[in-house]
Coordinates of C-alpha atoms in Angstrom, one line a residue:
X1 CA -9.1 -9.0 -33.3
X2 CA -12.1 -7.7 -31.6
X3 CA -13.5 -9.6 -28.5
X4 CA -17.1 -10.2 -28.1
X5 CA -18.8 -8.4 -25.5
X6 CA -19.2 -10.6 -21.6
X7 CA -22.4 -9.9 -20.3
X8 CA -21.1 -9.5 -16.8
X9 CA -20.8 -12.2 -13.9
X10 CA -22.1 -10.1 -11.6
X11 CA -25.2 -7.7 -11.7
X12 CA -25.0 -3.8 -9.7
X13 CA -26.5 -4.6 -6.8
X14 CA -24.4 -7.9 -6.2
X15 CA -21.2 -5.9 -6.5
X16 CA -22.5 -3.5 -4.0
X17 CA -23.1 -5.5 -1.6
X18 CA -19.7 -7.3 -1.9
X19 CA -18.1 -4.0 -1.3
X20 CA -20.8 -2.7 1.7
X21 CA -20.4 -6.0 3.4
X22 CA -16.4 -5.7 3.2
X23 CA -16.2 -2.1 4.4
X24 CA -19.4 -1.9 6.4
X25 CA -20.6 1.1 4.8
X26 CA -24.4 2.0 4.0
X27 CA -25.3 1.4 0.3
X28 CA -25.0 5.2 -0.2
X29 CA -21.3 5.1 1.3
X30 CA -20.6 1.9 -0.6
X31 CA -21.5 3.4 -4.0
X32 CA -19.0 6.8 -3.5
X33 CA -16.4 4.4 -2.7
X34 CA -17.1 2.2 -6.2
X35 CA -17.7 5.5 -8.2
X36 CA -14.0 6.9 -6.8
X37 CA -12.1 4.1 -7.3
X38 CA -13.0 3.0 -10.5
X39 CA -13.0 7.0 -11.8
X40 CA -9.1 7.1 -10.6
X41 CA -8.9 3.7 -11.7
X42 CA -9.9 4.6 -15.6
X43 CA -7.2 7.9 -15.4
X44 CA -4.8 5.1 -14.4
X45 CA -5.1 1.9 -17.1
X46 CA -4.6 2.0 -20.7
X47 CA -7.0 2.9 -23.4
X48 CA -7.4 -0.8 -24.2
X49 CA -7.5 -2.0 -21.3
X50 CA -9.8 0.1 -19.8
X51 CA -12.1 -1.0 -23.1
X52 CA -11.6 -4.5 -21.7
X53 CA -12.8 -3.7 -18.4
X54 CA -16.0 -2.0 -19.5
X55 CA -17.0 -4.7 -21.5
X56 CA -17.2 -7.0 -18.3
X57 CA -18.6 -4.6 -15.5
X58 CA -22.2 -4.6 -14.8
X59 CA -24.1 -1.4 -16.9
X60 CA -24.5 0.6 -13.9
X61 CA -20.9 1.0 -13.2
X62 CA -19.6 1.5 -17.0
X63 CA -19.9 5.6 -16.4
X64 CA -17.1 5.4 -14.2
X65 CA -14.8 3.8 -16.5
X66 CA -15.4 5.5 -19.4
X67 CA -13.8 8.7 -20.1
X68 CA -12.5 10.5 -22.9
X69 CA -9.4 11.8 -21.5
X70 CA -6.0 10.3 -21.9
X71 CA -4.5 7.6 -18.7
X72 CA -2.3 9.0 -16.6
X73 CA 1.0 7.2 -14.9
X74 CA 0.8 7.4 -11.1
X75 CA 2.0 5.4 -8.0
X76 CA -0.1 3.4 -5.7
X77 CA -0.1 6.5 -3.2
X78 CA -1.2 9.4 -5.8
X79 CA -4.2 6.7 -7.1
X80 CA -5.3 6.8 -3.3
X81 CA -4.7 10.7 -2.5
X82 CA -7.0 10.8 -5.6
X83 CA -9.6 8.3 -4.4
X84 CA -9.3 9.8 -0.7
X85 CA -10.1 13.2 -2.0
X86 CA -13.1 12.1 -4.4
X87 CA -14.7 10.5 -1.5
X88 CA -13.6 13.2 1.3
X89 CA -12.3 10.8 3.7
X90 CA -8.7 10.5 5.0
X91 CA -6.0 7.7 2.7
X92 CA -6.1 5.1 5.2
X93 CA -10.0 5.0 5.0
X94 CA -10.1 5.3 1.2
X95 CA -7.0 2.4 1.4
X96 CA -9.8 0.3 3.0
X97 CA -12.6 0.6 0.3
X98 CA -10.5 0.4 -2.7
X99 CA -9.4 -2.8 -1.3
X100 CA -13.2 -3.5 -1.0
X101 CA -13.7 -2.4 -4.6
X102 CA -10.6 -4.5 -6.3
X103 CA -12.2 -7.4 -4.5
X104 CA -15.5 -7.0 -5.7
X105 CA -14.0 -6.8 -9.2
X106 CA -12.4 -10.0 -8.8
X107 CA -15.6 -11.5 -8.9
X108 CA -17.3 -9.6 -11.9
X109 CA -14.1 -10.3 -13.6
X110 CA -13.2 -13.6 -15.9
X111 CA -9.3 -14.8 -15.0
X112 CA -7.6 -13.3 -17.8
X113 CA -9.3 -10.0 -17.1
X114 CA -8.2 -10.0 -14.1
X115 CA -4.7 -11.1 -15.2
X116 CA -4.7 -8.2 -17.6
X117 CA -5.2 -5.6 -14.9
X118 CA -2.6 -6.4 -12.8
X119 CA -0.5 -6.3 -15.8
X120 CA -1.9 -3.3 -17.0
X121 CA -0.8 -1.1 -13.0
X122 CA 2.8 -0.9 -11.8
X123 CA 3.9 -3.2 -9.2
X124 CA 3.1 -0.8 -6.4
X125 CA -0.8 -2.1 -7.3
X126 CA 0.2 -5.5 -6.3
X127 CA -1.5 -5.2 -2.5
X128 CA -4.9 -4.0 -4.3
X129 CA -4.6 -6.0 -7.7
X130 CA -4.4 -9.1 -4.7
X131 CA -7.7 -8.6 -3.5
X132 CA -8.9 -8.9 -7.3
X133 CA -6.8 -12.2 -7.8
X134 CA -7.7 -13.6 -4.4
X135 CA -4.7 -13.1 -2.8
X136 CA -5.8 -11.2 0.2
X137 CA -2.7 -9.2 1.8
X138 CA -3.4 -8.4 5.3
X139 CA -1.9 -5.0 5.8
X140 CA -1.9 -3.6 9.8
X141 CA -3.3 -0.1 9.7
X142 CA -0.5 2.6 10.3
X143 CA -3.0 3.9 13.3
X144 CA -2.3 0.4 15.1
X145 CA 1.3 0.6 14.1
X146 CA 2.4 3.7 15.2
X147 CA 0.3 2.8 18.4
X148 CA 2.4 -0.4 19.1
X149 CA 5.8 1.7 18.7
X150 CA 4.5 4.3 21.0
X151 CA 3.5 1.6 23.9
X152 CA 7.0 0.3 23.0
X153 CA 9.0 3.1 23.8
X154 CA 6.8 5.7 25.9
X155 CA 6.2 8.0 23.2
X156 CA 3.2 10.1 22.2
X157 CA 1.5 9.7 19.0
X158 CA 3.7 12.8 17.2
X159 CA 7.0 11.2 19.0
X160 CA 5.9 7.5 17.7
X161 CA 5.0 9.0 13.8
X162 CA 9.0 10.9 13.9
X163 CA 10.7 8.5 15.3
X164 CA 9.0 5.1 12.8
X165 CA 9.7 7.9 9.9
X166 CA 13.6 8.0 11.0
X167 CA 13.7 4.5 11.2
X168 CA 12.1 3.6 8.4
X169 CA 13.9 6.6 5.8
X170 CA 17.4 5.6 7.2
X171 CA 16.1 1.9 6.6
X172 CA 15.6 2.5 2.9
X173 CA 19.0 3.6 3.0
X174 CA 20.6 1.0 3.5
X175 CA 19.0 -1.9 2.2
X176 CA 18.2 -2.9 -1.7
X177 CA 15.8 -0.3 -3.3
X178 CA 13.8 -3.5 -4.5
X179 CA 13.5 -4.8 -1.0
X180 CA 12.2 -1.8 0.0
X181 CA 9.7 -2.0 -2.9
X182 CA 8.5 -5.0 -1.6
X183 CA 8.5 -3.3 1.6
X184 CA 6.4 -0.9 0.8
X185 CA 3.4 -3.4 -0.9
X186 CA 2.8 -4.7 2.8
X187 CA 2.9 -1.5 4.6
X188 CA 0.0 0.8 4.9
X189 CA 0.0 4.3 2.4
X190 CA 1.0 6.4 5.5
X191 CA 4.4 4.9 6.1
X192 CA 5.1 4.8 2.4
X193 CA 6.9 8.7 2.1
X194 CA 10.2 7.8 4.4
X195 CA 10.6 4.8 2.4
X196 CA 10.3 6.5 -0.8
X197 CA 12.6 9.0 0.7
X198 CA 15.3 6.5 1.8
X199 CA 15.0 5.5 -1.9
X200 CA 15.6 8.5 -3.1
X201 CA 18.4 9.8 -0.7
X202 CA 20.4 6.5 -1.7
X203 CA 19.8 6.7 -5.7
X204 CA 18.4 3.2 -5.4
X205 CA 21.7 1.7 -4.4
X206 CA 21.9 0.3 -0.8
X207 CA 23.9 2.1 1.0
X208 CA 26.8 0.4 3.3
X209 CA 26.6 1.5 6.6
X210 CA 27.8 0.4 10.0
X211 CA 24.9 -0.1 13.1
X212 CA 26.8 3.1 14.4
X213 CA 26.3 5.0 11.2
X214 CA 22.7 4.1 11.2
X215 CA 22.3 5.0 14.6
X216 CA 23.2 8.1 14.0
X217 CA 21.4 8.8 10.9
X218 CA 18.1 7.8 13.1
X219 CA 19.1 10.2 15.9
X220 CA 19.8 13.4 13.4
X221 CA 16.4 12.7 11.6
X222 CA 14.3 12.9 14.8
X223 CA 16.2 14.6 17.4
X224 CA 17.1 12.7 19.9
X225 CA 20.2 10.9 21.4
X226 CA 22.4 7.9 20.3
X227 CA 20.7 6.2 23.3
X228 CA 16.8 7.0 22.5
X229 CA 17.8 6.5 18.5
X230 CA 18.6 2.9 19.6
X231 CA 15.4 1.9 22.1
X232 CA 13.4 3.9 19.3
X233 CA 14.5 1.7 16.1
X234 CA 14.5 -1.7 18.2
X235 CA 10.9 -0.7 18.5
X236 CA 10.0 -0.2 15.0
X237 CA 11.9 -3.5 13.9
X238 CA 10.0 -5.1 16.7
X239 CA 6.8 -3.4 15.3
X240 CA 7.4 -4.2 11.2
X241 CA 8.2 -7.8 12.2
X242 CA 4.2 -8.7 13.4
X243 CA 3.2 -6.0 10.6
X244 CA 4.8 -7.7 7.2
X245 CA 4.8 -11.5 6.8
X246 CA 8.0 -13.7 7.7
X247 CA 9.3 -13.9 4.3
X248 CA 9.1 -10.0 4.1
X249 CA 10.8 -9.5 7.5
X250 CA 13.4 -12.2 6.5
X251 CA 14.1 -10.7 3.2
X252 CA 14.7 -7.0 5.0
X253 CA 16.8 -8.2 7.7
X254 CA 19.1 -10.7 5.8
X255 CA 20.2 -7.3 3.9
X256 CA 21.9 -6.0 7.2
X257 CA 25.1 -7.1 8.9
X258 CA 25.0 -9.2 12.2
X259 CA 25.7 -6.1 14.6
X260 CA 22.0 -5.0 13.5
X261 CA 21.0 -8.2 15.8
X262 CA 20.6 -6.1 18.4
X263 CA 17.8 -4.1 17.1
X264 CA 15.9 -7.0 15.6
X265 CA 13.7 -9.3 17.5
X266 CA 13.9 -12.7 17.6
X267 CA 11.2 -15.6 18.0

């Protein structure tokens, strides 16, 4: 059954605001940053839903949704590679606006719209499809976390980056590739590739490894000692603990045996 066009809740110059007054960008900035999300955004949903979604967008915005070309099936990380590169800024930055732009679309959107669009992207979405449905998901920038790991263990800004991607691979590893799906929704895009990795290296199946054997696998990964492996990850557990929310850091470290105690902070 065909559904009657929505004029839409919001006109063009409300939804640029919403998104300029989330990022802080010019109306000039604000509008690249509509134009390339919603472009990658159209490559990404269905034919029908992408129908749906120009039916309720204000007429000023309908050009970047439609296209004649086919959708595409991509990850969370490729959509914002592809955003970053429309708008020439770096994946954290373009992270930023999207969220901006998935917000602003929660309030030109009815309910079920918005419903149908998170059901229409892969869970990997979930942390932009939130800031449609209202359900804003802080997410610490991976600038500020790799800064906190470095004051934690004296290392510079390279050292901080190799030793949080050792962790964090070896991390993957061990626990449920789920979990680390989860994971991954409340981690910035940066920190995402060692955590894909760790997926990958373990075929999706946790792997069982002693605190030794996990040690080690940090130390090989970033070349360093058994010692400096050991201050490094208790830094980066200490780090992902204020990043994610308790529930997420709860459901990480209940995967691991009690000997991983050492490395995790408590309250």
């Amino acid at each position: 059954m065909l559904c009657r066009a929505r004029s839409a809740a919001v006109d063009y110059e409300e939804f640029l605001e919403t998104v300029s007054r989330q990022t802080g960008l010019d109306a000039e900035a604000a509008e690249r940053a509509i134009q390339a999300t919603l472009e990658t955004l159209a490559r990404r949903l269905s034919k029908g839903e992408s129908r749906d979604l120009l039916r309720q967008l204000p007429a000023e915005l309908k050009s970047y949704v439609y296209t004649d070309e086919g959708s595409e099936a991509f990850d969370v990380d490729e959509f914002l590679r592809r955003v970053a590169e429309r708008e020439q800024v770096d994946v954290e930055e373009a992270e930023r606006r999207a969220r901006a732009v998935f917000w602003a679309l929660g309030g030109a959107l009815d309910a079920k719209e918005v419903a149908d669009l998170g059901a229409d992207l892969p869970e990997d979405f979930d942390p932009l499809v939130a800031e449609a449905q209202r359900r804003h998901v802080e997410v610490m920038r991976s600038s500020e976390f790799l800064t906190r790991v470095a004051r934690r263990t004296g290392l510079d800004a390279e050292g901080a980056e190799r030793a949080t991607a050792a962790v964090l691979e070896t991390l993957a590893e061990r626990i449920a590739a789920g979990e680390v799906r989860d994971l991954i929704r409340e981690l910035p895009v940066r920190l995402h590739p060692p955590l894909r990795r760790g997926i990958a290296n373990s075929s999706g199946t946790a792997t069982r490894m002693g605190l030794e054997e996990f040690l080690r696998r940090v130390a090989e990964r970033e070349g360093v000692s058994l010692d400096q492996a050991r201050e490094h990850a208790a830094a980066v557990f200490a780090t992902l603990r204020e990043a994610v929310t308790v529930d997420e850091f709860f459901d990480v470290t209940v995967q691991l045996p009690d000997e991983y105690w050492a490395l995790i902070p408590h309250p």
